[in-house]
Amino acid sequence: MKKTLTLCALSAALALAFAPVTAAAQAPAGKVAGVVADQAEKQLDKLADDYYEAQARHDPVGATQNGDNRFDDKLGITISPKLRAQQFARYEGFLKRLHAIKRDNLDRGAQINYDILEYELKTLLTFKRFPEHLLPIDQMGSMPVTLANFAGGEGPQALTTPKQYRAYLSRLNQLPAWIDQAIANMREGMRTGVVLQRAAMTSALPQFQKLASKTPESNIFYTPVKKMPATFSAKDKQELTAAYRATISKKLMPSLAKLTAFLEKEYLPATRTSTGIDGLPNGKEWYQANVAAQTTTSLTPEQIHATGLKEVARIQQEYGIVGPKMGYTGPASGLPTWVAAQEKYRPFKTEQEVIDVYRKLDGVLREKLPALFTLMPKAPLDLRLEPELSRATASDHYTAPAADGSRPGVFWSVVNDPKDYGSTGMVTLFLHEGQPGHHFHIALLQEMDLPKFRKFGGNNAFTEGWALYAETLGKEMGLFGKPEDYFGHLNDEMLRAVRLVVDTGMHSKGWTREQSIQYMRDTLGYTEAVARSETERYMVWPGQALGYKIGSLKISELRQKATAALGPKFSLPKFHEIVLEDGTVPLSLLEAKVQRWIEKESGK
């Protein structure tokens, strides 16, 4: 999630605000208050709609990825300095409009929308001074690669009708302009010292080299033509085939060749050898802004680094206890490597055997979860194997149910070779990606009457923090009885703890890329290749990996606080309801919400 947040829009004008007051002057006080509250909520709703619409139009590809397909024919050059400046001006205008609404006139639900809108707008505006647009390409994402990933029609941009084919083609025709802007931005970055790390650019280059082709027919962007439905008319088939061939040969191939040549010959030699964002102008402040946005807290990198080290040490102590139970007698830090080498933890011969384990676990959870939750999603959870076409590049994941109930939430299990599928992490993975992790949060979110900016937005700290916290519930549900299952839980926790250490280490404490790679190998048992890939992800997404553990720790901390404060009055199902009932919120708002609940329950 490299980009964050969204928000806002507001009232009509003094005339709109003034007229009802005059009209209501002779009405009873309660009625006047009702009119004022209704007016304020309508203003806030209009503002929220305006904000979401501005975001979707500014970044139509992002809208597509969020499930809003109204702008599938638009590309949006968000990296344009002019368009970027206009968007920040809109944020400032939205914030002024928001502050013109009296928060006290809103009911509780509207106040939450107000607070989140204000929080997100202020967060967005903290990035105005940082030239993120000068870094438009890295190995984790870029517009050419994003559109290439859409080419199969399996992603968020469907390709099943002639209209959808023309919408995607429209985006391809706009891609050369994006590439020209990206090259101009990177040249400005070379001039001002805002450039990508050399290692990251070296990893990114093969992606663009693969986009090149000798003929239009062998180009990845020609994939829609090769997969064209037989139901298309002969006229549509002929027109679309000719149009795709012309766009690819006359526009895309030359543009992509130009980009690749620029990256290889001009940009790569100008990249930097420093590792962290603190190697850029105003890098320390830039990193702090990322940390705040990704954790939704005021924690400093130093505090997060210390927390990470403390968590790593705690988990390694647990390794020392669980290792001997699994038959391991070496140093605690070596347990993950040992487990990875044990064939007994790869017991599967078929895909069906893998999915059967998940189905059995799902059945157990359906019996146990009602004791921990009173607020549960209406949408069912289905378990499916990832389609063969996308297995090579996918990882186990969750997709949300349709808001109209036509599609369930789905836990997708990715099994490339069942003989290589490890069993130790299955319980904790399902708790995270299935229920009560993402399904209980995201499916509930779909059922709530929330403005679009909240349904389609959110933050990693809450979303991933909740899912990571949900993993810990396996212990009290008795799901970690086998030592290998508990190890799987600890191993996932260790990854999130290590992220706190290496992310802050590289971006604020002078750690080198090589230090991070070695630390991940030592603590996680990763191969050099995996540790390198993970390290380079954190290099180009400063702060993104921090939200998981910080969010989980905050939810656990609030649970402990409520337990201590309420004693016998504490209800775990009610605590979970308080956490989930308003959808995704920043951690600061979650903490305030839990505190209000504690005060209410304790009678203070």
Short mmCIF file of N, CA and C in Angstrom, two decimals, residues 12 61 70 159 300 537:
data_model
loop_
_atom_site.label_atom_id
_atom_site.label_comp_id
_atom_site.label_asym_id
_atom_site.label_seq_id
_atom_site.Cartn_x
_atom_site.Cartn_y
_atom_site.Cartn_z
N ALA A 12 -22.85 23.81 1.66
CA ALA A 12 -23.34 24.55 0.50
C ALA A 12 -23.02 26.02 0.55
N VAL A 61 -7.27 4.41 -11.69
CA VAL A 61 -6.76 3.05 -11.59
C VAL A 61 -6.91 2.56 -10.14
N ARG A 70 -16.30 2.65 -12.55
CA ARG A 70 -16.89 3.71 -13.37
C ARG A 70 -15.88 4.38 -14.29
N LEU A 159 -12.47 -8.16 -18.27
CA LEU A 159 -12.43 -8.10 -19.74
C LEU A 159 -13.33 -9.20 -20.28
N THR A 300 7.67 7.26 17.45
CA THR A 300 8.87 7.60 16.71
C THR A 300 9.53 6.33 16.18
N ARG A 537 11.70 -4.73 -0.63
CA ARG A 537 10.32 -4.25 -0.50
C ARG A 537 10.25 -3.13 0.53
#
